[in-house]
Every structure is written in C-alpha cells, then in structure tokens.
Coordinates of C-alpha atoms and ligand atoms in Angstrom, one line a residue:
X1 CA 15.1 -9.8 6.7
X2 CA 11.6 -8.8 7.0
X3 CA 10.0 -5.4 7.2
X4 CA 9.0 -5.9 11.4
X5 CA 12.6 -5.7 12.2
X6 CA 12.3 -2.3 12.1
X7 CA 10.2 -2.8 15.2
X8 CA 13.7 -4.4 17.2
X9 CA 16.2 -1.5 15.4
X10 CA 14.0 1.7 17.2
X11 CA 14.1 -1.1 20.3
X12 CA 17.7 -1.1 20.0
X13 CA 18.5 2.7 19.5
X14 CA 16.2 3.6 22.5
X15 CA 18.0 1.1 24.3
X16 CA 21.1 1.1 23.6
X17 CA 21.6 4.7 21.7
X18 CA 19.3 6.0 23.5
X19 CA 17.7 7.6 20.1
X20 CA 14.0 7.9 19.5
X21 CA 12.1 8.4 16.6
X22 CA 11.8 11.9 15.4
X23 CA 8.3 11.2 14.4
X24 CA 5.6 9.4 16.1
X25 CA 5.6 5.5 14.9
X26 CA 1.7 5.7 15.5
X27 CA 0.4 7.1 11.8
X28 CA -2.6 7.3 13.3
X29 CA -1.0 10.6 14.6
X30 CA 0.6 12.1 12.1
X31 CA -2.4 14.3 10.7
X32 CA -2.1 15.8 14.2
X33 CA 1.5 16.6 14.2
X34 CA 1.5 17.7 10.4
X35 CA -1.1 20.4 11.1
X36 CA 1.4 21.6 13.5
X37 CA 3.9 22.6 10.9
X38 CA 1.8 22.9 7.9
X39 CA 0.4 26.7 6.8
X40 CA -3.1 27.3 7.0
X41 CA -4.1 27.2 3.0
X42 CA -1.5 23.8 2.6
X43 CA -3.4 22.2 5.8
X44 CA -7.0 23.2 4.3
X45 CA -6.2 21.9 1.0
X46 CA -4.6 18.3 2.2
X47 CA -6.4 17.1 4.9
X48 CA -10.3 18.2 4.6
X49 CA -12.4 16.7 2.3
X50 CA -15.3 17.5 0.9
X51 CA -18.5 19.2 2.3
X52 CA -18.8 18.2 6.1
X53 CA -16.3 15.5 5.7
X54 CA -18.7 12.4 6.0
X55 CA -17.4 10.1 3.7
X56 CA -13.7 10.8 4.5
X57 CA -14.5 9.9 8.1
X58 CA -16.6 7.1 6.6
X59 CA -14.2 5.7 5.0
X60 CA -11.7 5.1 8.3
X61 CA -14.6 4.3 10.6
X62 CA -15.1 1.0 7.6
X63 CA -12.0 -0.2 8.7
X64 CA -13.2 -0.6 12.5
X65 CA -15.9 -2.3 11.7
X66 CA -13.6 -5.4 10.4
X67 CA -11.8 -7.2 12.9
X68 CA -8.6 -9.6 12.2
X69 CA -8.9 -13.2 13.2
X70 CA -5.5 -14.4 15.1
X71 CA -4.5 -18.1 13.9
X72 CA -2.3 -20.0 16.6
X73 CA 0.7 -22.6 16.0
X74 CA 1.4 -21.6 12.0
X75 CA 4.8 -21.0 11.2
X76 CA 5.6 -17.9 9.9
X77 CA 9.1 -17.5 10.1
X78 CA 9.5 -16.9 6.9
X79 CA 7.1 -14.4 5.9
X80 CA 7.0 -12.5 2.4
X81 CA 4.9 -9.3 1.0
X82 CA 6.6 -9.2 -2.3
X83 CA 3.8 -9.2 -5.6
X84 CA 3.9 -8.6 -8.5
X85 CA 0.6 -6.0 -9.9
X86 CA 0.5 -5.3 -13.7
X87 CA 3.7 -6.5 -14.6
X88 CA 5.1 -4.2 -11.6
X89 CA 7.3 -6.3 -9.0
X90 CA 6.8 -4.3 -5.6
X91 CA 8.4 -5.2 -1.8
X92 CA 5.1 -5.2 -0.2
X93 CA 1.8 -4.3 -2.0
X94 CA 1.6 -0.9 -1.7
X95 CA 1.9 2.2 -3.7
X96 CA 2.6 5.7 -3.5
X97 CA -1.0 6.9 -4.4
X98 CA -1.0 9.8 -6.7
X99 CA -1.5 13.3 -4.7
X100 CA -1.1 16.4 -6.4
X101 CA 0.9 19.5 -5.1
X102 CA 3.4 18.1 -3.0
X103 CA 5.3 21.1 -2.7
X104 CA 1.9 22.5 -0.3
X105 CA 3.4 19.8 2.3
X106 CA 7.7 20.3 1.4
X107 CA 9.4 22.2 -0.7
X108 CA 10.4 18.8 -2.3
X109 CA 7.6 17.7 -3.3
X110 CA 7.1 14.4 -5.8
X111 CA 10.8 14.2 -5.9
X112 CA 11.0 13.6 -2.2
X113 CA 8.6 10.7 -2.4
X114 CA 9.7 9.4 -5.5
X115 CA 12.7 8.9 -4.0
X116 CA 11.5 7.5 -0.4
X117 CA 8.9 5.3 -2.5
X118 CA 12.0 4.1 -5.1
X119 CA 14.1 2.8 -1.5
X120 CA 11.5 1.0 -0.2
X121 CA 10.8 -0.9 -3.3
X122 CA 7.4 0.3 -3.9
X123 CA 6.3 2.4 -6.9
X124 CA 5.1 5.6 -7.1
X125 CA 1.8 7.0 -8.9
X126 CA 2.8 10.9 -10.5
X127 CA -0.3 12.7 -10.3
X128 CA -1.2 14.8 -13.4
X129 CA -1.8 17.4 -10.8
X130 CA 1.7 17.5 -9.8
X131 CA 4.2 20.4 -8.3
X132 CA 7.1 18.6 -10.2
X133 CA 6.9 17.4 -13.7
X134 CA 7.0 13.8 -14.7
X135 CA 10.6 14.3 -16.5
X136 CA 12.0 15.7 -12.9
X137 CA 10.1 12.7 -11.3
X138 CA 11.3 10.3 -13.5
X139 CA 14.7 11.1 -12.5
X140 CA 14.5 11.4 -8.7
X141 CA 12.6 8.1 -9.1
X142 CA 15.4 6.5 -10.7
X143 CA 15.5 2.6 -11.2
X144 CA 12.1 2.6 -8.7
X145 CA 9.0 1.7 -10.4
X146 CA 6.6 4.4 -11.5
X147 CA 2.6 4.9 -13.2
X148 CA 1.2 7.8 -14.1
X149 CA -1.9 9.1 -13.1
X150 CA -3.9 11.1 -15.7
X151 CA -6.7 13.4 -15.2
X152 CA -7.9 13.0 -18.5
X153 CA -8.4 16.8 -20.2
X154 CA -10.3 17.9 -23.0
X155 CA -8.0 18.6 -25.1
X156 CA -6.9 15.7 -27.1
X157 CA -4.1 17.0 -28.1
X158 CA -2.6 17.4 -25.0
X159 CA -3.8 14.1 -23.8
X160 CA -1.5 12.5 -26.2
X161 CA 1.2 14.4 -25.5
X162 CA 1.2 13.8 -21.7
X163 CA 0.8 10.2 -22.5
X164 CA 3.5 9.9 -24.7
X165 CA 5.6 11.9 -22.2
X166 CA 4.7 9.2 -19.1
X167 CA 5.5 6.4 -21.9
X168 CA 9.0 7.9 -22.7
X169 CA 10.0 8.8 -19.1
X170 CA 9.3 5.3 -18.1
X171 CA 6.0 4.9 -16.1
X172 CA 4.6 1.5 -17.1
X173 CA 1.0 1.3 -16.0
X174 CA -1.5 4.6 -16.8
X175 CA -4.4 5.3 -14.0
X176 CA -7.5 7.4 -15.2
X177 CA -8.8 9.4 -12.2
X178 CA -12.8 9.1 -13.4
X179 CA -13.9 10.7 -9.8
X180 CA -13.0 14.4 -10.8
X181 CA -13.9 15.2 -14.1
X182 CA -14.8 18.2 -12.4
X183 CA -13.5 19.7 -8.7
X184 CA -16.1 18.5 -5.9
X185 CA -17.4 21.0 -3.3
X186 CA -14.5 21.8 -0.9
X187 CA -15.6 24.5 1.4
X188 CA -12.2 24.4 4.1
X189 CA -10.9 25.9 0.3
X190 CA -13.4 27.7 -0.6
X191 CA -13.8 29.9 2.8
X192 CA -10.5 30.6 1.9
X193 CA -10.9 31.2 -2.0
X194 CA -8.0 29.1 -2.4
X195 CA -7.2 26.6 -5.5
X196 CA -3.3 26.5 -6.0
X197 CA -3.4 25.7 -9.4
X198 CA -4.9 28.8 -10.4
X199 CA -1.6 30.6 -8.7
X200 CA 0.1 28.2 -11.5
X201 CA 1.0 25.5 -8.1
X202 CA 0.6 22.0 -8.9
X203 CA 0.4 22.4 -12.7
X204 CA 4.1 21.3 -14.0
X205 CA 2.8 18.7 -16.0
X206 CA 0.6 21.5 -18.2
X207 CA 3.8 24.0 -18.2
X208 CA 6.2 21.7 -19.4
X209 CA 4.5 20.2 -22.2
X210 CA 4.9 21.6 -25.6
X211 CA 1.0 21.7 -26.2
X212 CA -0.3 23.7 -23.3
X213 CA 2.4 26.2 -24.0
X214 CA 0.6 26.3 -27.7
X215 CA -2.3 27.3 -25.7
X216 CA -0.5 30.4 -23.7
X217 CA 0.5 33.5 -24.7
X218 CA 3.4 34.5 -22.7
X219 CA 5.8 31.8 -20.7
X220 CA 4.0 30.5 -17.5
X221 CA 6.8 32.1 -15.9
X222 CA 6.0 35.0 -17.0
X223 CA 2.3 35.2 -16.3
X224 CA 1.7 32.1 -13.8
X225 CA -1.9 33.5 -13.5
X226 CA -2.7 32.9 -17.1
X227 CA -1.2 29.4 -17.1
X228 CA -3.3 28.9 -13.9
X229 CA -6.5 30.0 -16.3
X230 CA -5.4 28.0 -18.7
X231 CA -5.1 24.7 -16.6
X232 CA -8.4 25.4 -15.9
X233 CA -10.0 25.9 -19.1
X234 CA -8.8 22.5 -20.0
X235 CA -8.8 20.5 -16.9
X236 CA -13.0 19.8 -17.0
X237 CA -13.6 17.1 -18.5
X238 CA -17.6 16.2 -17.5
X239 CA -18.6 14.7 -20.9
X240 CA -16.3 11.4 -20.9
X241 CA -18.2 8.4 -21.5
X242 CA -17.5 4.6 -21.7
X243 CA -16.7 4.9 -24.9
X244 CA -13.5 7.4 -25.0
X245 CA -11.7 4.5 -23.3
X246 CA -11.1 3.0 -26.7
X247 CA -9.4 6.4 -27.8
X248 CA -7.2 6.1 -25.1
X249 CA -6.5 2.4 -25.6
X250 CA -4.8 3.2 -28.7
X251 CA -2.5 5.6 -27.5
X252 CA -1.3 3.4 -24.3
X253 CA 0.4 0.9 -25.2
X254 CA 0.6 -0.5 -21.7
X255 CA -1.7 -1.5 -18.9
X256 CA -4.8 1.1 -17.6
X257 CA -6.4 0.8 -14.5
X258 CA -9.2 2.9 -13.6
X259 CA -9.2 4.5 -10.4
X260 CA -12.7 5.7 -8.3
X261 CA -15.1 2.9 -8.8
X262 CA -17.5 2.3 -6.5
X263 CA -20.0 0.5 -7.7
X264 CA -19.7 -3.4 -9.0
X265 CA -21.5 -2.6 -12.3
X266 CA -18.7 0.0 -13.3
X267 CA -15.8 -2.7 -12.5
X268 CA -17.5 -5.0 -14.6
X269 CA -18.0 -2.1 -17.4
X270 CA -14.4 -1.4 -17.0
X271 CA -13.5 -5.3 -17.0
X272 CA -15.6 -5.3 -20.8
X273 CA -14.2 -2.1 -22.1
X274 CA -11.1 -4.0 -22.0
X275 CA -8.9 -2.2 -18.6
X276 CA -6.7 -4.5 -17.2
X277 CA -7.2 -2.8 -13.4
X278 CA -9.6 -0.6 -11.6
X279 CA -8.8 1.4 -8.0
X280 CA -11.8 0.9 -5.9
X281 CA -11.6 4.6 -4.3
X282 CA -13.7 7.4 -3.2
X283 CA -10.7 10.4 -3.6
X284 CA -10.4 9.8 0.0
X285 CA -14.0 11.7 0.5
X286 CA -12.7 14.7 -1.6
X287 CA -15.6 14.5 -4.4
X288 CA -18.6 13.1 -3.2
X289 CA -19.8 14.0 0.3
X290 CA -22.4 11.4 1.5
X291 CA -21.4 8.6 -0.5
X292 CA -20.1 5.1 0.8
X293 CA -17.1 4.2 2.1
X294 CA -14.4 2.8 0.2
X295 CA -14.0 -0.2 2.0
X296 CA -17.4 -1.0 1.4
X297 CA -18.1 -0.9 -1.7
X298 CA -14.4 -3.4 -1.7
X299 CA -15.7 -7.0 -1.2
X300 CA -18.5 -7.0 -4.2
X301 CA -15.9 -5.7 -6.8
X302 CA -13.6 -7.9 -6.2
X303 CA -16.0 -10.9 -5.9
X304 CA -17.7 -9.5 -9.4
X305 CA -14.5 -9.4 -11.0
X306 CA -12.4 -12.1 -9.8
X307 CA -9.0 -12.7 -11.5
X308 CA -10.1 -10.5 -14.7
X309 CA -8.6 -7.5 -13.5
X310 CA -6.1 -5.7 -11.0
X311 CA -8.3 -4.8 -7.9
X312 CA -6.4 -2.1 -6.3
X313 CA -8.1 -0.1 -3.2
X314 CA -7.3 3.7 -1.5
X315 CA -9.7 5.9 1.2
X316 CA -9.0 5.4 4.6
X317 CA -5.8 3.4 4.7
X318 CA -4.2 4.5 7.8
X319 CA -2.0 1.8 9.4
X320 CA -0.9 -1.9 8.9
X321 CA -4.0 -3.5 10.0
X322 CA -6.1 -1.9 7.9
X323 CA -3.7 -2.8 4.5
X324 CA -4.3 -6.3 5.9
X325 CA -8.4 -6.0 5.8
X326 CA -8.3 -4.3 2.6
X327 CA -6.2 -7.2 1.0
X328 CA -8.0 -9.6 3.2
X329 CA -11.1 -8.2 1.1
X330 CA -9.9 -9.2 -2.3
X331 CA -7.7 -6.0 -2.9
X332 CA -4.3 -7.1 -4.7
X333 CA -2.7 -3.9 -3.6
X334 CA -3.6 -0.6 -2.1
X335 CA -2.2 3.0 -2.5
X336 CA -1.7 5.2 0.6
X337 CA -3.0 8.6 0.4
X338 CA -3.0 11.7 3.4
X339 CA -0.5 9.4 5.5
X340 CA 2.5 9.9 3.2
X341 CA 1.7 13.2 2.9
X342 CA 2.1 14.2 6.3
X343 CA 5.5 12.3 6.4
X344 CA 6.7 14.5 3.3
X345 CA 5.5 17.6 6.0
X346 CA 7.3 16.7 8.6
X347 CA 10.4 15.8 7.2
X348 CA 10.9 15.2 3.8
X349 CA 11.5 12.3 1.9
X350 CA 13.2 10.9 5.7
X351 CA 9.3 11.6 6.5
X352 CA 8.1 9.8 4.1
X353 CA 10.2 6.6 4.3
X354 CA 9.5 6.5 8.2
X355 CA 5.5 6.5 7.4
X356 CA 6.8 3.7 4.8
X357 CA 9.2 1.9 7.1
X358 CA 6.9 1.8 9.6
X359 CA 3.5 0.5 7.7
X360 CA 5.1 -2.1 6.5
X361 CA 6.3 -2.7 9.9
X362 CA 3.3 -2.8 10.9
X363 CA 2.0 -4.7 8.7
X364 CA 4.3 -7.3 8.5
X365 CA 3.4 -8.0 12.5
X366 CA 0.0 -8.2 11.7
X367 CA 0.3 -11.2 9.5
X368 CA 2.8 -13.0 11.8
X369 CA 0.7 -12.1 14.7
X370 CA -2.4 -13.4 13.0
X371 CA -0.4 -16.6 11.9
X372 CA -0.3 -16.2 8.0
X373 CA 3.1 -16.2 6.3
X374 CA 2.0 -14.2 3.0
X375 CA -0.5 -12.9 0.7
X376 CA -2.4 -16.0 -0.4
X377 CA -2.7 -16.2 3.2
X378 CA -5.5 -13.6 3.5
X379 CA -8.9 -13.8 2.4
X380 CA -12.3 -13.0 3.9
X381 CA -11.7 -15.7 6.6
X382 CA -9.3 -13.9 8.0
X383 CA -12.2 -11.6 9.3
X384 CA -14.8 -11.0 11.5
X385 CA -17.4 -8.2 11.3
X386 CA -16.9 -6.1 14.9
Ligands
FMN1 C1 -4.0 16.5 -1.1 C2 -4.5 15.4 -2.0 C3 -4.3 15.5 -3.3 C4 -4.7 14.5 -4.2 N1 -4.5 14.6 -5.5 C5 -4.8 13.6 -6.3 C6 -4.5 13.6 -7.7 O1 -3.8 14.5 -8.2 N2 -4.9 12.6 -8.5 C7 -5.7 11.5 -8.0 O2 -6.1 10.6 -8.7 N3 -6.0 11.5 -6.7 C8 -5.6 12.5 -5.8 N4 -5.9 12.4 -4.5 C9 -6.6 11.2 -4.0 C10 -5.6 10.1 -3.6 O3 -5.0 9.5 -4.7 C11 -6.3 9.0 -2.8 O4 -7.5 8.6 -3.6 C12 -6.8 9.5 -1.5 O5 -5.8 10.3 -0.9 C13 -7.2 8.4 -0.6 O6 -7.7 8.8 0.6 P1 -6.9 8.9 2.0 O7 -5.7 9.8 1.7 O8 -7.8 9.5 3.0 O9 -6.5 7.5 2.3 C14 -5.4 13.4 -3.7 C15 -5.6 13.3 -2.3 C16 -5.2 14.3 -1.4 C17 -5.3 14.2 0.0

C-alpha cells in the first residue's frame, strides 16, 4: 500500500461510482474555496500575513524557483515515507504544524485535526494559542503522536505549569515559537480591530490551567474579556535571551526544538545551547514583513548543522512537490500550515484528512515519478535551480 493509491481509488469512484471529490484535489485551491465559506474576521485572521504580505508570497514563489530532477529506469516499486523525528515514528514526514484558533475555521477546531492528523499516522503540534485545551486534544488525539508548541510567557509560574500539563497529557517533543515574542504588524486585523484572544478565543490553554486562574478574578466564563486581558498581560515575552533556554531545559524532560530560525548562526546557537531540533520558519510571513523566504534561508542550516540536530522546515508548503524540495534541501520533516487549515473549513476533520490524503498522494508520485524509492533518496541533486 502506498499513499499514491489514493490517486487510482478517486479514479475508480468517478469511474465506476461515479463519485467526485467534495473538495478540489489541487491544494493549491483550497485558500480560494475556503474564503468562500469562511466569515470575514476568521478569513482576515488565517490567511493574510503580515504588512503587504511579501514574505508570505515570498515564501511560495521559493519553491518555484527549485525544480525536481526526473531519474529514469530506478525501481521504485516499493517506495516508503515512514521516519522516525525525535524519537517520534510518523507515516510520511510531515506534521500537523501548530495554528492557533481553530475553532475561527470549524467549530471543531484542534480536536478535528488531532483526530485527522492521529489516522494518517502523522502527529500533531497543539499550539499554546489554541481554541481547545491540550487535555481535550490529548484525548481526540488518542494513540496519535503529539508535541506541544509553547509560546513561552512571562510568567514562570505558568510556564511550568503548561509544561508539566503537555508532559502529563502525553506530548513528547516541546517546540519554542521564538518568532512572536510579541504579535507582528497585521493590518487585514487591525482595519478590523480584531485579535480573538482578547474576546477570550483561542486561549484554552491559559483558562484551564490552575495558574492563570490565580491571575483572574472572576471565572473566564464569567468575564471572557478579563481573561482575554489577562492573556495579554502575560503573553509578551520580548526580553528572552539565549540563556533562559537552560531554565527551560530543566523543566522538559524530553526533546526541544526551536521553531523560527532563519539565520545559520542561530541554528548553530541553538545546536550549543544544547536543543536537540530547530524549525527553520518565518510564521508563514505573519511576523516579519520583508524578510527572506523560508526556503531560503533552508539549505545553509542544514548544511551548518548537519546530523547534530532535527532540521524541520514550515512557510510556503503547499503541495507534494514542494515537501519533496524542502526535504531534498536537508529538511528531515516539515509541518504544514494554512493548507490544513482550509481543509478543517471546508469540512472538518474529513477536510483535513483529504488535504492529508492527498499531499501525501502527491507526494508519494513525486518520488516515484522522479525515480527515488525513499527519503535517503533525496538530496540537493535531486534539483535544479529554475
Ligand atoms: C492562522 C494561523 C495561526 C498560527 N498560529 C500559530 C501558533 O499558535 N503557534 C505557532 O508556533 N505558529 C503558528 N502559526 C504559524 C504556523 O505554525 C506555520 O509556521 C505557518 O503557518 C507556516 O506558513 P504557511 O501556513 O504559509 O505554510 C500560525 C499560522 C496561521 C496561518
């Protein structure tokens, strides 16, 4: 079984069943159709970026400036994605990136993709940010594998609890966002004057935990917009410095990759503070207008930092191809963003696993059409520049 048979079962429906997909099997698309159903504040908040949008359309426009190299004669028949990142065995190396308020996209939120992410084999990233809490999460994510993505506050108090929560409820690997210690400049929200959290959307993580109810003085049920105020009293979090990591160390016990490096000099300061990972992202162009695109900034981290650490890569990732180029330049994994998101829009977790179902699809026929049989296959030879 490999994941391009998908490709002959929608064949065979058409044909035989004469059932289509419900959603386009072109991801490139779906940003189109999920504005469609999406409300005006949810679609502001999930697809623009921020300032003009440069780097976000940077960071796709990378991709096409990479072109696969087609091998002839290699048999492939048997082709496998399965890896194995951080101790975490995964189908195909992909992940669920984390992305908070889910419920902007379906009333379902996290739990939908937890669920879609647990039945494709691949894990799931719980944003600190998120519209469900990490227990609930936990839960819908069953036996599937799950990190946890912390937005490191300043409160230290409430740092440890949230990372003792994610250690009880099962999430083996901890990413540190470092990109958004504070919000970048987001003007498709702020036209609008619209930040869910401070409506108390997308903050379960601060209303369940025994600490940031300390900090309140009536329920956040009661008084969302003080909760909301109080998320964002201790969500800022400018002064952290390359020394805090050792605070943190000691209170994960298992593996941290840092996620929003761009430059080669901060993977190898991440690689001597003693991480075992880093995510070479941008935020998907959501902090820093202007600067580079993901993809770029890809090759010279993971040449700097060879096998010493996890390279894991996110911005731009938008169809099977372009998983191939970004493992083709040295990532061991990446995370898909916006894509999934507009799955969970559409339809649900059934959204979500078709976006799934069909990127690996995709990718899958990439290799075999390119003549490689797995992973260790791809490298930068597998490439051309356009
Ligand atoms: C709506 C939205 C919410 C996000 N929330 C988070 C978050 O809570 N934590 C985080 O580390 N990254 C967050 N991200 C960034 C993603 O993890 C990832 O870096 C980004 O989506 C990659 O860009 P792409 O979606 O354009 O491929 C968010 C992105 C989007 C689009």
């Amino acid at each position: 079984m490999h994941f391009g048979d998908h490709q002959t079962s929608i064949y065979a429906s058409g044909m035989f069943l004469g059932q289509t997909p419900e959603l386009t099997t072109d991801l490139t698309r779906l940003e189109t159709a999920a504005a469609e159903v999406l409300d005006a504040a949810a679609l502001g908040y999930i697809v623009p970026s921020a300032g003009g949008g440069d780097t976000a359309r940077a960071n796709v426009e990378a991709f096409a400036r990479w072109r696969l190299v087609p091998r002839m004669l290699r048999d492939h028949a048997q082709r496998d994605l399965a890896t194995t990142v951080l101790g975490t065995p995964m189908s195909a190396p992909v992940l669920l990136g984390p992305v908070g308020v889910q419920t902007l996209a379906h009333p379902d939120g996290e739990l939908a993709s937890a669920r879609a992410a647990a039945a494709l084999g691949l894990p799931f990233v719980q944003s600190t940010q998120a519209s469900h809490d990490l227990e609930q999460v936990a839960e819908a994510s069953g036996d599937g594998a799950r990190w946890y993505q912390l937005y490191w506050p300043n409160d230290d108090e409430l740092c440890e609890s949230l990372l003792a929560r994610a250690a009880a409820a099962g999430y083996t690997v901890l990413v540190v966002t470092l990109d958004t210690t504070l919000l970048g400049w987001r003007p498709r929200d702020l036209d609008r004057g619209y930040l869910p959290f401070l409506a108390g959307v997308g903050i379960a993580n601060y209303t369940s935990d025994p600490v940031f109810q300390r900090r309140l003085e009536k329920p956040a049920a009661d008084d969302p917009g003080a909760a909301g105020l109080a998320f964002a009293s201790v969500f800022p979090n400018p002064g952290l410095s390359w020394e805090r990591l050792a605070w943190l160390r000691e209170r994960w016990a298992g593996p941290i990759v840092l996620k929003g490096l761009q430059h080669v000099d901060d993977a190898l300061l991440a690689r001597d503070h003693g991480v075992e990972g880093v995510v070479v992202s941008n935020h998907g162009g959501r902090q820093v207008d202007g600067a580079l695109a993901s993809l770029d900034a890809l090759p010279a981290i993971a040449e700097a930092v060879g096998d010493d650490l996890a390279v894991l890569f996110d911005s731009g990732v938008r169809s099977g191809p372009d998983v191939a180029k970004a493992l083709a330049l040295g990532a061991d994994a990446v995370l898909l963003g916006r894509p999934y998101l507009y799955g969970l829009a559409l339809a649900g977790q059934a959204g979500v696993e078709h976006v799934l179902r069909c990127l690996l699809a995709e990718l899958d026929l990439t290799l075999a059409g390119c003549g490689w049989s797995g992973l260790d296959d791809l490298g930068p030879h597998c490439l051309q520049r356009a």
